[in-house]
């Protein structure tokens, strides 16, 4: 594997940097870098800017409006976006359901949904997890019974990220309760404005309304909203999760966060000298940096394999485990740097219109919220314990 960037790739990085400098709104970048909470309008505004440039759909084939970029170009773009303070693109539409529609959907589904996703006309959310089916997703119980030209859906989904904003939800539903767990599951596209759908907020430990539970009571879904074959939705689900788990690694975000952490540690004083000079803290910081370098090389190996025509497999589980644990450790070091100022929690200080007084240094206002929020990283997208099982079976043959 050659991990050196070519002259063409270096030129592409310069092009991305120039674009971000010119087009990334300063107010949005500031919110991201200061860890303020973003609104729906911030995300939509940035996605429309990317779409105007033709740079929104990184994972789509060019004939459907994708970039046509190589895996290395995608890696460079995501890294530069993280460093510049660009918001993360909402993944549920462009990076999750769209690739499924492209691979398994009908021509009518492609013609209708893909342009709407590119234009950010539909805000998508994910209907996978249920109260009794998280990492063991195949245990899901939400039922869809076909009645003529509709499915009637009953059940509950949970941990539905940003579902309060959603126009559409892609759902795994059980269409054959007599089949084995992984069989008898279908993949449906459901309009969130359909009668019988109720969205209830779940307020997380950091005080944010990020996730929800969604209830379906006799919800009618047109049969033409089935993606792929009936009872074969598990194939769609596995295909989608490969995209989700690779993205969770967050190499670019971790590099940007580590650079910020070093700046903070150079300014914070501990025992009469900068915290970054404290031997214990420096050791932990060095450990994180070495692990991050290792993660980046692993990510580049995966990218290089994809460049050669390979498909991410069990190695995406490595990326998920390493990436999420690193991001969690960085938030822990931020709390260490904040010291006692990490204890007060002012929810209003996380909003852009806050004009009150901070308790301690400004960076400390968000560190505990991020620390608690990032506990989720090693759980969603298939818990890290499940990922270790995948590695043990698929790679180690245990």
Short mmCIF file of C-alpha atoms in Angstrom, two decimals:
data_model
loop_
_atom_site.label_atom_id
_atom_site.label_comp_id
_atom_site.label_asym_id
_atom_site.label_seq_id
_atom_site.Cartn_x
_atom_site.Cartn_y
_atom_site.Cartn_z
CA UNK A 1 0.00 0.00 0.00
CA UNK A 2 1.28 3.45 -0.95
CA UNK A 3 0.08 5.93 1.70
CA UNK A 4 1.83 8.90 0.14
CA UNK A 5 -0.52 11.36 -1.54
CA UNK A 6 0.08 11.97 -5.23
CA UNK A 7 0.56 15.43 -6.76
CA UNK A 8 -3.03 15.23 -8.07
CA UNK A 9 -4.34 14.42 -4.61
CA UNK A 10 -2.34 17.28 -3.06
CA UNK A 11 -3.85 19.62 -5.67
CA UNK A 12 -7.29 18.32 -4.81
CA UNK A 13 -6.67 19.09 -1.12
CA UNK A 14 -5.78 22.67 -2.10
CA UNK A 15 -9.01 22.90 -4.10
CA UNK A 16 -11.06 21.72 -1.12
CA UNK A 17 -9.35 24.18 1.22
CA UNK A 18 -10.04 27.05 -1.18
CA UNK A 19 -13.68 26.04 -1.45
CA UNK A 20 -14.11 25.85 2.32
CA UNK A 21 -12.42 29.21 2.82
CA UNK A 22 -14.72 30.80 0.25
CA UNK A 23 -18.05 29.02 0.81
CA UNK A 24 -18.26 27.73 4.40
CA UNK A 25 -20.39 30.29 6.29
CA UNK A 26 -18.37 31.85 9.10
CA UNK A 27 -21.27 31.72 11.58
CA UNK A 28 -21.73 27.98 11.05
CA UNK A 29 -18.00 27.26 11.30
CA UNK A 30 -17.80 29.26 14.53
CA UNK A 31 -20.69 27.28 16.05
CA UNK A 32 -19.01 23.99 15.15
CA UNK A 33 -15.62 25.02 16.55
CA UNK A 34 -17.18 26.40 19.75
CA UNK A 35 -19.36 23.28 20.10
CA UNK A 36 -22.59 25.25 20.01
CA UNK A 37 -25.74 23.40 19.10
CA UNK A 38 -26.65 23.56 15.44
CA UNK A 39 -30.20 24.04 14.20
CA UNK A 40 -31.85 22.28 11.30
CA UNK A 41 -31.44 25.42 9.22
CA UNK A 42 -27.64 25.34 9.70
CA UNK A 43 -27.40 21.78 8.40
CA UNK A 44 -29.71 22.42 5.44
CA UNK A 45 -27.91 25.63 4.49
CA UNK A 46 -24.52 23.88 4.38
CA UNK A 47 -25.87 20.88 2.47
CA UNK A 48 -27.37 23.16 -0.17
CA UNK A 49 -23.98 24.88 -0.57
CA UNK A 50 -22.32 21.50 -1.03
CA UNK A 51 -24.96 20.42 -3.53
CA UNK A 52 -24.52 23.60 -5.58
CA UNK A 53 -20.83 22.69 -5.82
CA UNK A 54 -21.72 19.09 -6.69
CA UNK A 55 -19.95 17.86 -3.57
CA UNK A 56 -22.79 16.58 -1.36
CA UNK A 57 -23.17 12.96 -2.48
CA UNK A 58 -19.69 11.53 -1.90
CA UNK A 59 -20.80 7.89 -2.05
CA UNK A 60 -23.09 8.07 -5.08
CA UNK A 61 -22.17 7.09 -8.63
CA UNK A 62 -21.67 10.13 -10.85
CA UNK A 63 -24.67 9.31 -13.04
CA UNK A 64 -26.97 9.89 -10.06
CA UNK A 65 -25.41 13.20 -9.05
CA UNK A 66 -22.46 11.89 -7.05
CA UNK A 67 -18.97 13.34 -7.06
CA UNK A 68 -17.29 10.41 -8.81
CA UNK A 69 -14.42 10.86 -6.36
CA UNK A 70 -11.98 8.16 -5.46
CA UNK A 71 -11.93 6.86 -1.86
CA UNK A 72 -8.74 8.89 -1.27
CA UNK A 73 -10.46 12.08 -2.41
CA UNK A 74 -13.39 11.38 -0.07
CA UNK A 75 -10.93 10.90 2.80
CA UNK A 76 -9.19 14.20 2.01
CA UNK A 77 -12.48 16.07 1.74
CA UNK A 78 -13.82 14.77 5.06
CA UNK A 79 -10.52 15.56 6.81
CA UNK A 80 -10.44 19.12 5.49
CA UNK A 81 -14.09 19.71 6.39
CA UNK A 82 -13.42 18.65 9.97
CA UNK A 83 -10.40 20.94 10.24
CA UNK A 84 -12.35 23.90 8.81
CA UNK A 85 -15.26 23.45 11.21
CA UNK A 86 -17.84 22.35 8.65
CA UNK A 87 -20.93 20.60 10.00
CA UNK A 88 -21.23 16.88 9.50
CA UNK A 89 -23.58 16.15 6.62
CA UNK A 90 -26.81 14.60 7.91
CA UNK A 91 -26.07 10.97 7.05
CA UNK A 92 -29.53 9.39 7.00
CA UNK A 93 -30.53 10.62 3.56
CA UNK A 94 -27.44 11.13 1.45
CA UNK A 95 -25.11 8.54 3.01
CA UNK A 96 -27.50 5.81 4.22
CA UNK A 97 -30.85 5.43 2.49
CA UNK A 98 -29.69 6.84 -0.86
CA UNK A 99 -27.02 4.13 -1.47
CA UNK A 100 -29.68 1.52 -0.60
CA UNK A 101 -32.15 3.05 -3.07
CA UNK A 102 -29.43 3.21 -5.74
CA UNK A 103 -28.51 -0.46 -5.26
CA UNK A 104 -31.89 -2.06 -4.50
CA UNK A 105 -34.58 0.49 -5.43
CA UNK A 106 -36.84 0.69 -8.45
CA UNK A 107 -36.26 3.26 -11.17
CA UNK A 108 -39.31 5.17 -9.96
CA UNK A 109 -37.85 5.33 -6.42
CA UNK A 110 -34.52 6.56 -7.76
CA UNK A 111 -36.16 9.20 -9.94
CA UNK A 112 -38.30 10.52 -7.09
CA UNK A 113 -36.18 10.30 -3.95
CA UNK A 114 -32.61 10.92 -5.09
CA UNK A 115 -33.16 14.48 -6.45
CA UNK A 116 -35.10 15.39 -3.29
CA UNK A 117 -32.23 14.14 -1.13
CA UNK A 118 -29.70 16.16 -3.12
CA UNK A 119 -31.81 19.32 -2.78
CA UNK A 120 -32.39 18.71 0.97
CA UNK A 121 -36.14 18.73 0.32
CA UNK A 122 -36.59 15.67 2.55
CA UNK A 123 -35.07 15.31 6.01
CA UNK A 124 -34.60 11.58 6.64
CA UNK A 125 -34.32 9.63 9.88
CA UNK A 126 -33.54 5.97 10.60
CA UNK A 127 -36.05 3.45 11.93
CA UNK A 128 -33.90 0.52 13.00
CA UNK A 129 -33.55 0.17 16.79
CA UNK A 130 -36.45 -0.85 18.99
CA UNK A 131 -36.78 -1.22 22.79
CA UNK A 132 -35.93 -4.93 22.46
CA UNK A 133 -33.77 -4.79 19.36
CA UNK A 134 -30.64 -2.65 19.36
CA UNK A 135 -27.37 -4.35 18.55
CA UNK A 136 -29.44 -7.54 18.14
CA UNK A 137 -31.33 -5.76 15.39
CA UNK A 138 -32.76 -8.93 13.85
CA UNK A 139 -35.01 -9.29 16.92
CA UNK A 140 -37.14 -6.34 15.76
CA UNK A 141 -40.91 -6.71 16.20
CA UNK A 142 -42.45 -3.78 14.31
CA UNK A 143 -44.98 -5.47 12.01
CA UNK A 144 -46.07 -4.65 8.51
CA UNK A 145 -49.09 -6.53 7.17
CA UNK A 146 -49.96 -6.22 3.51
CA UNK A 147 -53.56 -5.25 2.82
CA UNK A 148 -54.13 -4.69 -0.89
CA UNK A 149 -51.91 -1.90 -2.19
CA UNK A 150 -50.70 -0.87 1.30
CA UNK A 151 -48.77 -2.22 4.24
CA UNK A 152 -50.28 -1.52 7.66
CA UNK A 153 -47.45 -0.86 10.12
CA UNK A 154 -47.67 -1.20 13.92
CA UNK A 155 -44.82 -0.99 16.40
CA UNK A 156 -42.20 1.28 17.91
CA UNK A 157 -38.75 2.55 17.00
CA UNK A 158 -36.40 4.22 19.45
CA UNK A 159 -33.22 6.33 19.55
CA UNK A 160 -34.44 7.95 16.33
CA UNK A 161 -31.88 10.71 15.82
CA UNK A 162 -33.38 14.09 14.85
CA UNK A 163 -36.69 12.43 14.07
CA UNK A 164 -38.47 15.56 15.30
CA UNK A 165 -37.36 17.30 12.08
CA UNK A 166 -37.91 14.38 9.72
CA UNK A 167 -40.14 14.26 6.64
CA UNK A 168 -39.28 10.63 5.91
CA UNK A 169 -38.11 7.56 7.81
CA UNK A 170 -36.60 4.35 6.39
CA UNK A 171 -37.74 1.42 8.48
CA UNK A 172 -37.00 -2.23 8.99
CA UNK A 173 -40.28 -4.04 9.59
CA UNK A 174 -41.21 -7.67 10.04
CA UNK A 175 -43.39 -8.91 7.19
CA UNK A 176 -43.14 -12.64 7.95
CA UNK A 177 -43.26 -13.42 11.69
CA UNK A 178 -42.84 -17.17 11.04
CA UNK A 179 -39.47 -16.84 9.30
CA UNK A 180 -36.03 -16.96 10.95
CA UNK A 181 -34.87 -13.74 12.63
CA UNK A 182 -32.81 -12.39 9.73
CA UNK A 183 -35.48 -13.42 7.25
CA UNK A 184 -38.99 -12.08 7.05
CA UNK A 185 -37.76 -8.47 7.37
CA UNK A 186 -38.53 -5.78 4.79
CA UNK A 187 -37.22 -2.27 4.11
CA UNK A 188 -39.91 0.43 3.88
CA UNK A 189 -39.82 4.16 3.14
CA UNK A 190 -42.44 5.91 5.28
CA UNK A 191 -43.74 9.49 5.13
CA UNK A 192 -43.55 10.92 8.67
CA UNK A 193 -46.72 12.92 8.06
CA UNK A 194 -48.80 9.76 7.62
CA UNK A 195 -51.67 9.47 10.14
CA UNK A 196 -50.83 7.16 13.04
CA UNK A 197 -47.21 8.24 13.54
CA UNK A 198 -46.31 9.79 16.90
CA UNK A 199 -42.87 11.20 17.74
CA UNK A 200 -41.92 11.63 21.39
CA UNK A 201 -38.66 13.25 22.57
CA UNK A 202 -35.99 11.47 24.59
CA UNK A 203 -33.87 14.09 26.34
CA UNK A 204 -30.32 12.84 26.72
CA UNK A 205 -27.93 13.22 29.64
CA UNK A 206 -26.42 16.36 28.12
CA UNK A 207 -29.83 18.05 28.09
CA UNK A 208 -30.29 17.89 24.32
CA UNK A 209 -33.31 16.81 22.29
CA UNK A 210 -31.35 14.73 19.82
CA UNK A 211 -33.16 11.39 19.85
CA UNK A 212 -36.77 10.26 19.90
CA UNK A 213 -39.09 7.31 20.07
CA UNK A 214 -41.48 6.84 17.15
CA UNK A 215 -44.77 4.96 17.42
CA UNK A 216 -46.69 3.46 14.49
CA UNK A 217 -50.40 2.80 14.99
CA UNK A 218 -52.12 1.34 11.90
CA UNK A 219 -49.89 3.41 9.60
CA UNK A 220 -50.68 2.85 5.92
CA UNK A 221 -47.63 2.68 3.65
CA UNK A 222 -47.99 2.25 -0.13
CA UNK A 223 -46.56 -1.01 -1.44
CA UNK A 224 -44.45 0.97 -3.91
CA UNK A 225 -42.46 2.25 -0.90
CA UNK A 226 -40.93 -1.20 -0.42
CA UNK A 227 -37.22 -1.21 -1.32
CA UNK A 228 -35.98 -4.49 -2.73
CA UNK A 229 -37.93 -7.71 -2.27
CA UNK A 230 -40.41 -8.39 0.51
CA UNK A 231 -38.79 -10.37 3.34
CA UNK A 232 -35.30 -9.57 1.97
CA UNK A 233 -34.76 -6.31 3.83
CA UNK A 234 -31.93 -7.71 5.93
CA UNK A 235 -29.72 -7.53 2.83
CA UNK A 236 -30.48 -3.80 2.58
CA UNK A 237 -29.87 -3.36 6.30
CA UNK A 238 -26.41 -4.95 6.21
CA UNK A 239 -25.44 -2.94 3.15
CA UNK A 240 -26.45 0.30 4.88
CA UNK A 241 -24.67 -0.51 8.16
CA UNK A 242 -21.34 -0.87 6.36
CA UNK A 243 -21.58 2.80 5.37
CA UNK A 244 -22.65 3.78 8.90
CA UNK A 245 -19.86 1.96 10.75
CA UNK A 246 -17.07 3.25 8.53
CA UNK A 247 -18.27 6.83 9.00
CA UNK A 248 -18.46 6.53 12.78
CA UNK A 249 -14.63 6.27 13.01
CA UNK A 250 -14.41 10.06 12.63
CA UNK A 251 -10.69 10.33 11.85
CA UNK A 252 -10.98 13.92 10.66
CA UNK A 253 -13.04 14.99 13.68
CA UNK A 254 -10.56 13.38 16.06
CA UNK A 255 -7.59 15.11 14.43
CA UNK A 256 -9.33 18.49 14.69
CA UNK A 257 -10.34 17.82 18.31
CA UNK A 258 -6.81 16.74 19.24
CA UNK A 259 -5.34 19.92 17.75
CA UNK A 260 -7.79 21.98 19.81
CA UNK A 261 -7.00 19.94 22.93
CA UNK A 262 -3.30 20.74 22.55
CA UNK A 263 -4.10 24.46 22.32
CA UNK A 264 -6.23 24.27 25.45
CA UNK A 265 -3.59 22.28 27.36
CA UNK A 266 -0.94 24.87 26.45
CA UNK A 267 -3.10 27.62 27.98
CA UNK A 268 -4.38 25.88 31.12
CA UNK A 269 -2.11 26.12 34.18
CA UNK A 270 -1.53 23.15 36.46
CA UNK A 271 0.84 23.37 39.45
CA UNK A 272 2.31 26.62 38.15
CA UNK A 273 3.03 25.50 34.59
CA UNK A 274 1.09 24.75 31.40
CA UNK A 275 -0.91 21.54 31.63
CA UNK A 276 0.72 20.23 28.46
CA UNK A 277 4.02 20.08 30.39
CA UNK A 278 2.54 17.84 33.08
CA UNK A 279 4.18 14.40 32.61
CA UNK A 280 1.01 12.40 33.31
CA UNK A 281 -1.13 14.49 30.95
CA UNK A 282 1.58 14.48 28.25
CA UNK A 283 1.73 10.69 28.39
CA UNK A 284 -2.02 10.37 27.95
CA UNK A 285 -1.94 12.93 25.14
CA UNK A 286 0.89 11.03 23.42
CA UNK A 287 -1.03 7.75 23.75
CA UNK A 288 -4.05 9.31 22.06
CA UNK A 289 -1.94 10.78 19.27
CA UNK A 290 -0.24 7.45 18.56
CA UNK A 291 -3.57 5.62 18.56
CA UNK A 292 -4.97 8.23 16.21
CA UNK A 293 -2.03 7.79 13.83
CA UNK A 294 -2.64 4.04 13.90
CA UNK A 295 -6.34 4.58 13.23
CA UNK A 296 -5.57 6.87 10.31
CA UNK A 297 -3.23 4.29 8.77
CA UNK A 298 -5.87 1.58 9.21
CA UNK A 299 -8.43 3.87 7.62
CA UNK A 300 -6.08 4.61 4.71
CA UNK A 301 -5.48 0.89 4.21
CA UNK A 302 -9.24 0.39 3.98
CA UNK A 303 -9.50 3.32 1.60
CA UNK A 304 -6.64 1.98 -0.53
CA UNK A 305 -8.34 -1.42 -0.71
CA UNK A 306 -11.55 0.27 -1.85
CA UNK A 307 -9.52 2.21 -4.41
CA UNK A 308 -8.38 -1.15 -5.80
CA UNK A 309 -11.97 -2.38 -6.07
CA UNK A 310 -12.44 -4.00 -2.67
CA UNK A 311 -15.52 -3.63 -0.46
CA UNK A 312 -15.24 -2.72 3.25
CA UNK A 313 -15.92 -5.78 5.34
CA UNK A 314 -15.01 -6.77 8.89
CA UNK A 315 -12.26 -4.13 8.92
CA UNK A 316 -14.99 -1.50 9.24
CA UNK A 317 -15.56 -3.00 12.70
CA UNK A 318 -11.93 -2.18 13.57
CA UNK A 319 -12.49 1.41 12.49
CA UNK A 320 -15.68 1.66 14.50
CA UNK A 321 -14.10 0.36 17.71
CA UNK A 322 -10.85 2.32 17.48
CA UNK A 323 -12.48 5.52 16.27
CA UNK A 324 -15.24 5.69 18.87
CA UNK A 325 -12.97 4.85 21.80
CA UNK A 326 -10.51 7.53 20.69
CA UNK A 327 -13.20 10.17 20.41
CA UNK A 328 -14.42 9.27 23.89
CA UNK A 329 -10.90 9.50 25.33
CA UNK A 330 -10.37 12.94 23.79
CA UNK A 331 -13.52 14.23 25.49
CA UNK A 332 -12.21 12.77 28.75
CA UNK A 333 -8.94 14.68 28.36
CA UNK A 334 -10.88 17.87 27.68
CA UNK A 335 -12.65 17.38 31.02
CA UNK A 336 -9.29 16.83 32.68
CA UNK A 337 -8.04 20.09 31.15
CA UNK A 338 -11.11 21.95 32.40
CA UNK A 339 -10.65 20.62 35.92
CA UNK A 340 -13.39 21.79 38.34
CA UNK A 341 -14.86 24.02 35.62
CA UNK A 342 -16.13 20.89 33.88
CA UNK A 343 -18.62 20.38 36.73
CA UNK A 344 -21.09 23.27 36.22
CA UNK A 345 -23.60 22.59 33.45
CA UNK A 346 -25.27 25.58 31.81
CA UNK A 347 -27.47 24.21 29.04
CA UNK A 348 -28.14 27.71 27.73
CA UNK A 349 -24.39 28.27 27.23
CA UNK A 350 -24.49 25.70 24.43
CA UNK A 351 -26.80 27.88 22.35
CA UNK A 352 -25.50 30.55 20.02
CA UNK A 353 -27.64 33.33 21.51
CA UNK A 354 -26.17 32.90 25.02
CA UNK A 355 -25.06 36.28 26.39
CA UNK A 356 -24.49 35.36 30.03
CA UNK A 357 -21.32 34.71 31.98
CA UNK A 358 -19.36 31.51 31.60
CA UNK A 359 -18.18 29.61 34.66
CA UNK A 360 -14.45 29.39 34.05
CA UNK A 361 -12.84 29.38 30.58
CA UNK A 362 -15.26 29.42 27.65
CA UNK A 363 -14.11 26.07 26.25
CA UNK A 364 -15.17 24.37 29.51
CA UNK A 365 -18.86 25.13 28.95
CA UNK A 366 -19.30 22.25 26.50
CA UNK A 367 -16.81 19.64 27.68
CA UNK A 368 -19.11 17.67 30.00
CA UNK A 369 -21.99 17.76 27.53
CA UNK A 370 -19.73 16.32 24.82
CA UNK A 371 -18.24 13.77 27.22
CA UNK A 372 -21.67 12.42 28.18
CA UNK A 373 -23.05 12.63 24.64
CA UNK A 374 -20.11 10.69 23.23
CA UNK A 375 -20.85 7.70 25.48
CA UNK A 376 -23.30 6.76 22.72
CA UNK A 377 -20.57 6.31 20.11
CA UNK A 378 -19.52 2.88 21.29
CA UNK A 379 -23.17 1.73 21.37
CA UNK A 380 -24.93 2.90 18.21
CA UNK A 381 -24.19 1.51 14.77
CA UNK A 382 -23.77 -1.88 16.44
CA UNK A 383 -22.16 -1.82 19.88
CA UNK A 384 -18.40 -2.28 20.15
CA UNK A 385 -18.98 -5.63 21.83
CA UNK A 386 -20.89 -6.77 18.74
CA UNK A 387 -18.07 -5.44 16.53
CA UNK A 388 -15.56 -7.54 18.48
CA UNK A 389 -17.72 -10.60 17.87
CA UNK A 390 -17.69 -9.81 14.14
CA UNK A 391 -13.90 -9.52 14.17
CA UNK A 392 -13.50 -12.77 16.10
CA UNK A 393 -15.66 -14.66 13.60
CA UNK A 394 -14.83 -12.99 10.27
CA UNK A 395 -11.10 -12.32 10.75
CA UNK A 396 -9.86 -14.63 13.51
CA UNK A 397 -12.15 -17.54 12.60
CA UNK A 398 -13.10 -18.21 16.23
#
